[in-house]
Tab-separated table of C-alpha atoms in Angstrom:
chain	number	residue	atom	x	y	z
A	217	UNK	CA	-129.317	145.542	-65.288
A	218	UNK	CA	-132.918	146.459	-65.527
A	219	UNK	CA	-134.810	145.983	-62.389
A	220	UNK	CA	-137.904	144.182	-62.570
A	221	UNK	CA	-138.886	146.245	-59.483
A	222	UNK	CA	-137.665	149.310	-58.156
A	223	UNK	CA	-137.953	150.195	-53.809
A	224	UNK	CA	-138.296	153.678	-52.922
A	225	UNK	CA	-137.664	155.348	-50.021
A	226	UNK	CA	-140.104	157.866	-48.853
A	227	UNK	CA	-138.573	160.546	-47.396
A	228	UNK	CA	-135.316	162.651	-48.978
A	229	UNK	CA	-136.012	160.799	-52.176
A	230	UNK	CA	-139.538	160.747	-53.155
A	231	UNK	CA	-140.637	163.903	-50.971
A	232	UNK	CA	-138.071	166.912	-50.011
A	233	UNK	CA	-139.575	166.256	-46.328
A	234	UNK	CA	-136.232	165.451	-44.576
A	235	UNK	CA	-135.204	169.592	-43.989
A	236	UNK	CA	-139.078	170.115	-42.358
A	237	UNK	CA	-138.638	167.613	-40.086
A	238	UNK	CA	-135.082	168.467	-39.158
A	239	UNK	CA	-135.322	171.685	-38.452
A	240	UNK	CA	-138.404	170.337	-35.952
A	241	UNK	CA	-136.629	167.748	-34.687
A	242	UNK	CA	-133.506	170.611	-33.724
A	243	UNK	CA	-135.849	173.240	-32.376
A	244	UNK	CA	-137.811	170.792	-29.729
A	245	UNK	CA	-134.321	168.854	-28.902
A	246	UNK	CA	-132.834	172.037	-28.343
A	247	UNK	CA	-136.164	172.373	-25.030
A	248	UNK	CA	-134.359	169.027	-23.516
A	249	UNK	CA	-130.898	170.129	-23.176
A	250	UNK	CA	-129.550	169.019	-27.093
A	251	UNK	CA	-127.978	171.911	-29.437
A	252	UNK	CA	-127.986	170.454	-32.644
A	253	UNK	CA	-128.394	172.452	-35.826
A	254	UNK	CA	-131.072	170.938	-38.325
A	255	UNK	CA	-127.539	170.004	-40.755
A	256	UNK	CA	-126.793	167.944	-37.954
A	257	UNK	CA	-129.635	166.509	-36.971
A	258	UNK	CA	-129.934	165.263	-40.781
A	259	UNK	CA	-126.346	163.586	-40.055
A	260	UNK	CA	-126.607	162.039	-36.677
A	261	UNK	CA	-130.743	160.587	-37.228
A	262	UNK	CA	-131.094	160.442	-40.901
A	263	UNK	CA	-133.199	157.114	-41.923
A	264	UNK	CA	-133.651	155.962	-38.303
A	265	UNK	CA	-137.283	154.941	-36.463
A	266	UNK	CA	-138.045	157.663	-33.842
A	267	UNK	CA	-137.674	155.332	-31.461
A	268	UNK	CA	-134.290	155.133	-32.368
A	269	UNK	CA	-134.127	158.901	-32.552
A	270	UNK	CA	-134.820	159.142	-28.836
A	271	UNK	CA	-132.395	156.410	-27.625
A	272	UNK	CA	-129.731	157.977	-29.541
A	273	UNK	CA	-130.592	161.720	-28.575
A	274	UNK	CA	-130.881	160.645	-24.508
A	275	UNK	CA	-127.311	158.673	-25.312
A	276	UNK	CA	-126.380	162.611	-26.426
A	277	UNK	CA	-127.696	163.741	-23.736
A	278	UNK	CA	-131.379	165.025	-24.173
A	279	UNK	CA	-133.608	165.090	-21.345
A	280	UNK	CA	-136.783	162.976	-23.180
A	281	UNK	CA	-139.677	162.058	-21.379
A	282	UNK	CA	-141.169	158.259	-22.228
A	283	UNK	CA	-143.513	160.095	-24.180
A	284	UNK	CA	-141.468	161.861	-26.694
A	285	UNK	CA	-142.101	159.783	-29.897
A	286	UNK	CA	-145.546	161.052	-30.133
A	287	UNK	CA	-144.838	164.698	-29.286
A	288	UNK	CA	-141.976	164.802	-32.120
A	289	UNK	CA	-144.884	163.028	-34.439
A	290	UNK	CA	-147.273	165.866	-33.549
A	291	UNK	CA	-145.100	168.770	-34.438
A	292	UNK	CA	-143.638	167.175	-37.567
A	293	UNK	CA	-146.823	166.197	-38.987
A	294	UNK	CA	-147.905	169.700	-38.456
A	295	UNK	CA	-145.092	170.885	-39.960
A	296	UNK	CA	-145.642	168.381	-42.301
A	297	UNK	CA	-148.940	169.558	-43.517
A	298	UNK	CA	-148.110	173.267	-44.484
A	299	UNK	CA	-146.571	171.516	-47.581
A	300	UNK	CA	-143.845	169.774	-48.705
A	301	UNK	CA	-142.710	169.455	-52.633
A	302	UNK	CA	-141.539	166.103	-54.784
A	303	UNK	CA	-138.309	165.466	-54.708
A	304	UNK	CA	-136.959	167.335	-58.251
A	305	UNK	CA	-137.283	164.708	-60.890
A	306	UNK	CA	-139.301	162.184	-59.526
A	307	UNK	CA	-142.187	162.756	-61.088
A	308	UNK	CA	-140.742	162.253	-64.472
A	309	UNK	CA	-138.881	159.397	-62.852
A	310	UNK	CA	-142.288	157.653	-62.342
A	311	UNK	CA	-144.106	158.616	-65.592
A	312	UNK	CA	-140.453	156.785	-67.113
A	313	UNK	CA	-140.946	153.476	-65.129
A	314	UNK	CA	-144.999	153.868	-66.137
A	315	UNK	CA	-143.466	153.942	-69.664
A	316	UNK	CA	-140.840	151.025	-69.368
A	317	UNK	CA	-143.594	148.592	-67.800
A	318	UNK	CA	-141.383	148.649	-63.896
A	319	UNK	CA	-143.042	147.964	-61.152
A	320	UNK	CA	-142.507	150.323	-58.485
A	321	UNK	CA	-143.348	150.833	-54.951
A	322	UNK	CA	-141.817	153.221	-51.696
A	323	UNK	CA	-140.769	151.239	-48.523
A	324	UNK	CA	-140.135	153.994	-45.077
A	325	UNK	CA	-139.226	153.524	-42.093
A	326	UNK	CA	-141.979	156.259	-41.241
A	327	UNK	CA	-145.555	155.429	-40.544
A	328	UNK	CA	-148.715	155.366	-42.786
A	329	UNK	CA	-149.515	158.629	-40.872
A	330	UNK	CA	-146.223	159.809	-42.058
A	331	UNK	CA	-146.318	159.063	-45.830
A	332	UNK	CA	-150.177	160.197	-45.674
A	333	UNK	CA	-149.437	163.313	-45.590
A	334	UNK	CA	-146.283	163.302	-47.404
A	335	UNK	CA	-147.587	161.666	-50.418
A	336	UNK	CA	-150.592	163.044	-50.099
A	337	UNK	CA	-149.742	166.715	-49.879
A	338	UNK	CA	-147.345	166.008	-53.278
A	339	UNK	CA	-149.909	164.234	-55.253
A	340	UNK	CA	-148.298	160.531	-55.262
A	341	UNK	CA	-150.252	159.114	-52.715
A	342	UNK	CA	-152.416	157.238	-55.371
A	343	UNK	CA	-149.871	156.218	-57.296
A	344	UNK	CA	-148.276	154.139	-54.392
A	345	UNK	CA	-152.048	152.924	-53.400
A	346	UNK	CA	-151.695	149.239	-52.338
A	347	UNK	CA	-147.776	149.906	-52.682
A	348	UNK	CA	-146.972	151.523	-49.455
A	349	UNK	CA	-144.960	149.291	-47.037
A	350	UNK	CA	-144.030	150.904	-43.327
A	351	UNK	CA	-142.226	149.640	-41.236
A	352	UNK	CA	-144.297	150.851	-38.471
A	353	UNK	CA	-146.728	148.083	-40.272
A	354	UNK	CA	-144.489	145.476	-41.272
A	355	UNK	CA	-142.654	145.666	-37.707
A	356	UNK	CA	-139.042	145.442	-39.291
A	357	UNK	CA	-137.082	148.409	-39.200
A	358	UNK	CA	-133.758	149.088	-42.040
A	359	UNK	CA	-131.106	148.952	-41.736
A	360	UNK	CA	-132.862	144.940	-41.151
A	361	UNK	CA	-133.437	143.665	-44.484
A	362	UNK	CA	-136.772	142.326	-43.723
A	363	UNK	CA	-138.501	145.532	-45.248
A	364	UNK	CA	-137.501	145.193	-48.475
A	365	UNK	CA	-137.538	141.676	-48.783
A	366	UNK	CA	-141.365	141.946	-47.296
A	367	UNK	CA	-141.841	144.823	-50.638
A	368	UNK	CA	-140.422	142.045	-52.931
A	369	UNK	CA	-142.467	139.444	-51.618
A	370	UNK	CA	-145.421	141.364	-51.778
A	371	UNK	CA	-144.538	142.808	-55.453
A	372	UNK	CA	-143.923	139.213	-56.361
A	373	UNK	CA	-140.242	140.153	-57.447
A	374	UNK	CA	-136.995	138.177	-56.748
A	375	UNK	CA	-134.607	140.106	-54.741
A	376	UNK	CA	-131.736	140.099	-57.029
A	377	UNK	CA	-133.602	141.569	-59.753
A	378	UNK	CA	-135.068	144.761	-57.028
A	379	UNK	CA	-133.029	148.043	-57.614
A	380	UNK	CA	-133.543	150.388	-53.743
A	381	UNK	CA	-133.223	154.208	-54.153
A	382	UNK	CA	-132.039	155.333	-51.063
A	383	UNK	CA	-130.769	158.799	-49.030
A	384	UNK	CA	-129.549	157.447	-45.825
A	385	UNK	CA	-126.981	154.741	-44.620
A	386	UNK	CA	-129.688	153.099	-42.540
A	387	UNK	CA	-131.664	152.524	-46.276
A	388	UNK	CA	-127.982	151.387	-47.697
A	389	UNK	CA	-127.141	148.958	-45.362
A	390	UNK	CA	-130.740	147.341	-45.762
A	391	UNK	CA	-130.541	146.858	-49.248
A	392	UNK	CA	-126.941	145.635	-49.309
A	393	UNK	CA	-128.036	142.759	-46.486
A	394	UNK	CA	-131.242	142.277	-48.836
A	395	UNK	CA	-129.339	141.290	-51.545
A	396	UNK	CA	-130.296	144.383	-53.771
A	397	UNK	CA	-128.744	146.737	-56.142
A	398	UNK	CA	-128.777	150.545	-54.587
A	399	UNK	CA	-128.382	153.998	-56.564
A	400	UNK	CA	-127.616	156.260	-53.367
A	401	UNK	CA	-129.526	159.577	-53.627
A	402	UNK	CA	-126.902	162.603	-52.727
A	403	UNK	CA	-128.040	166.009	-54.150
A	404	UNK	CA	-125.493	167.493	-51.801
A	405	UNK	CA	-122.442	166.676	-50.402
A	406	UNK	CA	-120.418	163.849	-52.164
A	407	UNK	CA	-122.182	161.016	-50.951
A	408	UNK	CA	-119.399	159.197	-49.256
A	409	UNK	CA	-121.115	157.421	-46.500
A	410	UNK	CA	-123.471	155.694	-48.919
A	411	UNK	CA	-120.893	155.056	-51.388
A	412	UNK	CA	-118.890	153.517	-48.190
A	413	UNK	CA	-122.073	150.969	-47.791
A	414	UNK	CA	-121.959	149.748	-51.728
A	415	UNK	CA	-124.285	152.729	-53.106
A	416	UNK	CA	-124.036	153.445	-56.959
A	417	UNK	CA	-124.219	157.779	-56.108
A	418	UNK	CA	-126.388	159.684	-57.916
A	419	UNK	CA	-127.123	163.233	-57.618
A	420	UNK	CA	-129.705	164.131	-60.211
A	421	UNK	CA	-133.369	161.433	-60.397
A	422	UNK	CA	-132.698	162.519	-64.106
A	423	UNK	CA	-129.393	160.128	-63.980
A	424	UNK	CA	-131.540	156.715	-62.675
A	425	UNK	CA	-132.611	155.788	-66.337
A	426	UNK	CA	-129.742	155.580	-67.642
A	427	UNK	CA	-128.734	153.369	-64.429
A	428	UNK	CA	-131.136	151.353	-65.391
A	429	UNK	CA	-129.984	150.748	-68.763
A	430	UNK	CA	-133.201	152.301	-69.972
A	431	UNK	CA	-131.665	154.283	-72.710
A	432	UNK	CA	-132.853	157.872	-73.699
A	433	UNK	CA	-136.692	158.508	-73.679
A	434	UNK	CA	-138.856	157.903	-76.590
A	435	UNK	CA	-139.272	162.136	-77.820
């Protein structure tokens, strides 16, 4: 089915962010008492708020102060801002939906802050002007449904006819309970997890057209 909108995750699928801020995220959990490789880290937190970061990582057993969440902001975003690259085929991904008339927009669980520099630091952050939904802003968090069905509202499109690209099991499950189609993004691994939650898998952004029904592009 063609989507007459397609959701985007931010990080892991539009930006290859979600290594930088693992391999922070291991080295200043690793200061309160958690070992945890940045592989592991990606498993155990991937698509979660950093709120829900710290409950889980005290539940492991990290020693976090109440003030955590906005030291792990500070060093990420630092991180953050020595660079981070598009995810491999998304710009021709976009310049493809430009060309097919789809609307498109990215919905994180991140923060404006977040996707600031993110987007900004890859060049997309104009594209997504006016097309940005956080759920720092929006005050729903995936795996609720609420942020995506606040995009589609917004974007004027009908949930059954919204197609989510997604990395994590957190973004799965929120599309599923939306109501919307999901290609599962899974460069590495085989994807299992997400294809658990009702993903479609696909390891290459050149493979989305064609699970779009788009067809091959115009030479």
């Amino acid at each position: 089915m063609r989507p007459d909108l397609v959701i985007f995750d931010c990080d892991g699928v539009l930006v290859d962010s979600e290594w930088v801020s693992a391999r922070v995220l291991s080295a200043n959990l690793a200061r309160y008492g958690l070992d945890l490789t940045a592989e592991r880290c990606m498993e155990v937190f991937i698509g979660g708020t950093m709120a829900g970061v710290m409950e889980k990582a005290r539940g492991l057993g990290a020693a976090l102060h109440d003030d955590w969440v906005a030291e792990i902001y500070g060093l990420t975003y630092a991180a953050l801002r020595q660079g981070v690259e598009p995810v491999a085929g998304i710009p021709d991904l976009l310049l493809r939906l430009d060309a097919e008339g789809i609307a498109h927009c990215v919905a994180s669980n991140g923060s404006d802050e977040k996707m600031d520099i993110t987007l900004g630091r890859t060049g997309l952050a104009a594209r997504f002007a006016g097309r940005r939904f956080s759920a720092h802003a929006v005050g729903i968090a995936k795996p609720d449904p609420g942020l995506f069905l606040h995009a589609a509202r917004v974007m004027g499109a009908d949930p059954a006819r919204c197609l989510v690209v997604e990395d994590s099991p957190t973004g799965v499950e929120a599309a599923r309970r939306a109501g919307m189609r999901c290609l599962g993004y899974a460069p590495h691994g085989d994807g299992a997890r997400l294809a658990a939650l009702g993903a479609e898998i696909v390891r290459d952004m050149a493979e989305v057209p064609a699970r779009l029904g788009l067809g091959a592009a115009a030479p």
